[in-house]
């Protein structure tokens, strides 16, 4: 899906979230990346093949 220079990482790449946003809907809490990944504001993801990646927020560090 990526058609711009400096091709973005594929949806199955460990750095898939680094792809460029092609549609952003912050009011609904999601963005579509150029590699077909739906990225949700809670850090969850929906891959183009239908696979779900659970939210992976870093745990808070208590000081």
Short mmCIF file of N, CA, C and O in Angstrom, two decimals:
data_model
loop_
_atom_site.label_atom_id
_atom_site.label_comp_id
_atom_site.label_asym_id
_atom_site.label_seq_id
_atom_site.Cartn_x
_atom_site.Cartn_y
_atom_site.Cartn_z
N UNK A 1 0.81 -1.20 0.00
CA UNK A 1 0.00 0.00 0.00
C UNK A 1 0.85 1.26 0.00
O UNK A 1 0.40 2.29 -0.43
N UNK A 2 2.05 1.18 0.51
CA UNK A 2 2.92 2.35 0.64
C UNK A 2 3.44 2.76 -0.74
O UNK A 2 4.09 1.99 -1.42
N UNK A 3 3.16 4.01 -1.12
CA UNK A 3 3.59 4.48 -2.44
C UNK A 3 4.55 5.66 -2.36
O UNK A 3 4.92 6.19 -3.39
N UNK A 4 4.94 6.08 -1.16
CA UNK A 4 5.84 7.21 -1.06
C UNK A 4 7.29 6.73 -0.96
O UNK A 4 7.55 5.58 -0.70
N UNK A 5 8.20 7.68 -1.19
CA UNK A 5 9.63 7.37 -1.12
C UNK A 5 10.01 6.99 0.30
O UNK A 5 9.39 7.43 1.24
N UNK A 6 11.05 6.19 0.39
CA UNK A 6 11.46 5.65 1.67
C UNK A 6 10.32 4.78 2.21
O UNK A 6 9.59 5.15 3.11
N UNK A 7 10.16 3.64 1.58
CA UNK A 7 9.05 2.74 1.86
C UNK A 7 8.91 2.45 3.35
O UNK A 7 9.88 2.21 4.05
N UNK A 8 7.68 2.46 3.81
CA UNK A 8 7.38 2.20 5.22
C UNK A 8 7.51 0.72 5.53
O UNK A 8 7.41 -0.12 4.64
N UNK A 9 7.70 0.39 6.81
CA UNK A 9 7.79 -1.01 7.20
C UNK A 9 6.47 -1.73 6.93
O UNK A 9 5.40 -1.13 7.03
N UNK A 10 6.54 -3.00 6.62
CA UNK A 10 5.34 -3.78 6.35
C UNK A 10 4.56 -4.02 7.63
O UNK A 10 5.07 -3.82 8.74
N UNK A 11 3.32 -4.47 7.50
CA UNK A 11 2.45 -4.69 8.65
C UNK A 11 2.98 -5.77 9.57
O UNK A 11 2.69 -5.77 10.76
N UNK A 12 3.77 -6.71 9.06
CA UNK A 12 4.29 -7.79 9.91
C UNK A 12 5.70 -7.50 10.42
O UNK A 12 6.33 -8.35 11.04
N UNK A 13 6.16 -6.30 10.23
CA UNK A 13 7.48 -5.88 10.69
C UNK A 13 7.41 -5.47 12.16
O UNK A 13 6.39 -4.96 12.61
N UNK A 14 8.48 -5.68 12.94
CA UNK A 14 8.46 -5.26 14.34
C UNK A 14 8.25 -3.75 14.52
O UNK A 14 7.71 -3.31 15.52
N UNK A 15 8.64 -2.96 13.51
CA UNK A 15 8.46 -1.51 13.59
C UNK A 15 7.30 -1.02 12.72
O UNK A 15 7.33 0.09 12.21
N UNK A 16 6.27 -1.82 12.58
CA UNK A 16 5.12 -1.49 11.73
C UNK A 16 4.47 -0.16 12.11
O UNK A 16 3.95 0.55 11.25
N UNK A 17 4.52 0.20 13.38
CA UNK A 17 3.91 1.45 13.84
C UNK A 17 4.63 2.70 13.32
O UNK A 17 4.12 3.80 13.45
N UNK A 18 5.79 2.52 12.71
CA UNK A 18 6.54 3.66 12.17
C UNK A 18 6.04 4.09 10.80
O UNK A 18 6.51 5.08 10.27
N UNK A 19 5.10 3.36 10.23
CA UNK A 19 4.56 3.72 8.92
C UNK A 19 3.80 5.05 9.01
O UNK A 19 3.34 5.45 10.08
N UNK A 20 3.66 5.71 7.88
CA UNK A 20 2.98 7.00 7.85
C UNK A 20 1.48 6.85 7.97
O UNK A 20 0.88 5.89 7.47
N UNK A 21 0.86 7.82 8.62
CA UNK A 21 -0.59 7.85 8.78
C UNK A 21 -1.22 8.33 7.47
O UNK A 21 -0.81 9.34 6.91
N UNK A 22 -2.21 7.58 6.96
CA UNK A 22 -2.91 8.00 5.74
C UNK A 22 -4.32 8.49 6.06
O UNK A 22 -4.91 9.19 5.26
N UNK A 23 -4.86 8.10 7.22
CA UNK A 23 -6.16 8.59 7.66
C UNK A 23 -6.16 8.62 9.18
O UNK A 23 -5.87 7.61 9.80
N UNK A 24 -6.46 9.78 9.76
CA UNK A 24 -6.47 9.91 11.21
C UNK A 24 -7.87 10.31 11.66
O UNK A 24 -8.49 11.21 11.09
N UNK A 25 -8.36 9.61 12.67
CA UNK A 25 -9.66 9.92 13.26
C UNK A 25 -9.51 9.94 14.78
O UNK A 25 -9.99 9.04 15.47
N UNK A 26 -8.81 10.98 15.30
CA UNK A 26 -8.57 11.04 16.74
C UNK A 26 -9.87 11.10 17.56
O UNK A 26 -9.91 10.62 18.68
N UNK A 27 -10.92 11.65 16.98
CA UNK A 27 -12.20 11.72 17.69
C UNK A 27 -12.79 10.32 17.91
O UNK A 27 -13.59 10.10 18.80
N UNK A 28 -12.37 9.36 17.08
CA UNK A 28 -12.82 7.98 17.21
C UNK A 28 -11.73 7.09 17.81
O UNK A 28 -11.96 5.92 18.10
N UNK A 29 -10.53 7.63 17.95
CA UNK A 29 -9.46 6.92 18.61
C UNK A 29 -8.64 5.98 17.75
O UNK A 29 -8.04 5.05 18.26
N UNK A 30 -8.58 6.22 16.43
CA UNK A 30 -7.79 5.33 15.57
C UNK A 30 -7.17 6.08 14.42
O UNK A 30 -7.60 7.16 14.05
N UNK A 31 -6.14 5.45 13.84
CA UNK A 31 -5.47 5.96 12.64
C UNK A 31 -5.16 4.78 11.73
O UNK A 31 -4.85 3.68 12.20
N UNK A 32 -5.24 5.01 10.43
CA UNK A 32 -4.87 4.00 9.44
C UNK A 32 -3.49 4.33 8.92
O UNK A 32 -3.24 5.46 8.48
N UNK A 33 -2.58 3.37 9.01
CA UNK A 33 -1.23 3.55 8.52
C UNK A 33 -1.13 3.08 7.08
O UNK A 33 -1.94 2.26 6.63
N UNK A 34 -0.12 3.53 6.35
CA UNK A 34 0.01 3.21 4.93
C UNK A 34 0.29 1.72 4.68
O UNK A 34 0.11 1.24 3.57
N UNK A 35 0.68 0.99 5.73
CA UNK A 35 0.91 -0.44 5.57
C UNK A 35 -0.35 -1.26 5.87
O UNK A 35 -0.32 -2.48 5.93
N UNK A 36 -1.49 -0.57 6.09
CA UNK A 36 -2.76 -1.25 6.31
C UNK A 36 -3.08 -1.53 7.76
O UNK A 36 -4.13 -2.09 8.07
N UNK A 37 -2.22 -1.14 8.66
CA UNK A 37 -2.45 -1.36 10.09
C UNK A 37 -3.39 -0.28 10.64
O UNK A 37 -3.21 0.89 10.36
N UNK A 38 -4.40 -0.71 11.39
CA UNK A 38 -5.24 0.22 12.14
C UNK A 38 -4.62 0.33 13.52
O UNK A 38 -4.49 -0.67 14.23
N UNK A 39 -4.23 1.53 13.89
CA UNK A 39 -3.58 1.77 15.17
C UNK A 39 -4.55 2.52 16.06
O UNK A 39 -5.07 3.57 15.68
N UNK A 40 -4.84 1.96 17.23
CA UNK A 40 -5.80 2.55 18.16
C UNK A 40 -5.07 3.34 19.24
O UNK A 40 -3.93 3.04 19.58
N UNK A 41 -5.75 4.35 19.78
CA UNK A 41 -5.11 5.23 20.76
C UNK A 41 -4.70 4.50 22.04
O UNK A 41 -3.83 4.96 22.77
N UNK A 42 -5.28 3.34 22.31
CA UNK A 42 -4.88 2.57 23.49
C UNK A 42 -3.67 1.68 23.20
O UNK A 42 -3.30 0.85 24.00
N UNK A 43 -3.06 1.86 22.04
CA UNK A 43 -1.88 1.16 21.51
C UNK A 43 -2.19 -0.22 20.98
O UNK A 43 -1.29 -0.96 20.61
N UNK A 44 -3.46 -0.58 20.90
CA UNK A 44 -3.84 -1.83 20.23
C UNK A 44 -3.76 -1.65 18.73
O UNK A 44 -3.72 -0.53 18.22
N UNK A 45 -3.72 -2.78 18.02
CA UNK A 45 -3.62 -2.72 16.56
C UNK A 45 -4.49 -3.79 15.92
O UNK A 45 -4.73 -4.84 16.52
N UNK A 46 -4.94 -3.51 14.72
CA UNK A 46 -5.62 -4.49 13.89
C UNK A 46 -4.83 -4.58 12.59
O UNK A 46 -4.68 -3.58 11.88
N UNK A 47 -4.26 -5.74 12.32
CA UNK A 47 -3.44 -5.93 11.13
C UNK A 47 -4.31 -6.21 9.91
O UNK A 47 -5.46 -6.65 10.05
N UNK A 48 -3.79 -6.00 8.71
CA UNK A 48 -4.58 -6.20 7.49
C UNK A 48 -5.13 -7.62 7.35
O UNK A 48 -6.18 -7.82 6.74
N UNK A 49 -4.46 -8.62 7.94
CA UNK A 49 -4.94 -10.00 7.84
C UNK A 49 -5.99 -10.34 8.89
O UNK A 49 -6.44 -11.47 9.00
N UNK A 50 -6.38 -9.35 9.71
CA UNK A 50 -7.40 -9.56 10.73
C UNK A 50 -6.84 -9.89 12.10
O UNK A 50 -7.59 -9.98 13.07
N UNK A 51 -5.53 -10.08 12.20
CA UNK A 51 -4.91 -10.38 13.48
C UNK A 51 -5.00 -9.17 14.40
O UNK A 51 -4.82 -8.03 13.98
N UNK A 52 -5.29 -9.43 15.68
CA UNK A 52 -5.41 -8.36 16.67
C UNK A 52 -4.16 -8.36 17.54
O UNK A 52 -3.72 -9.41 18.01
N UNK A 53 -3.59 -7.19 17.75
CA UNK A 53 -2.47 -7.01 18.66
C UNK A 53 -3.02 -6.26 19.87
O UNK A 53 -3.53 -5.15 19.74
N UNK A 54 -2.94 -6.88 21.03
CA UNK A 54 -3.47 -6.27 22.25
C UNK A 54 -2.70 -4.99 22.58
O UNK A 54 -1.54 -4.84 22.21
N UNK A 55 -3.35 -4.08 23.29
CA UNK A 55 -2.66 -2.86 23.72
C UNK A 55 -1.37 -3.22 24.46
O UNK A 55 -1.33 -4.19 25.21
N UNK A 56 -0.34 -2.43 24.22
CA UNK A 56 0.95 -2.70 24.82
C UNK A 56 1.58 -1.44 25.40
O UNK A 56 2.67 -1.05 25.07
N UNK A 57 0.79 -0.82 26.27
CA UNK A 57 1.27 0.38 26.95
C UNK A 57 2.36 -0.01 27.94
O UNK A 57 2.27 -1.05 28.59
N UNK A 58 3.36 0.84 28.07
CA UNK A 58 4.38 0.56 29.09
C UNK A 58 3.76 0.71 30.48
O UNK A 58 2.87 1.53 30.69
N UNK A 59 4.21 -0.11 31.40
CA UNK A 59 3.71 -0.01 32.77
C UNK A 59 4.27 1.23 33.43
O UNK A 59 5.41 1.62 33.20
N UNK A 60 3.46 1.85 34.26
CA UNK A 60 3.91 3.05 34.97
C UNK A 60 4.99 2.66 35.97
O UNK A 60 4.92 1.61 36.61
N UNK A 61 5.98 3.51 36.10
CA UNK A 61 7.06 3.28 37.05
C UNK A 61 6.81 4.17 38.26
O UNK A 61 6.70 5.39 38.14
N UNK A 62 6.69 3.54 39.41
CA UNK A 62 6.49 4.29 40.64
C UNK A 62 7.84 4.64 41.23
O UNK A 62 8.71 3.79 41.37
N UNK A 63 8.00 5.89 41.59
CA UNK A 63 9.28 6.34 42.12
C UNK A 63 9.16 6.65 43.59
O UNK A 63 8.23 7.10 44.09
#
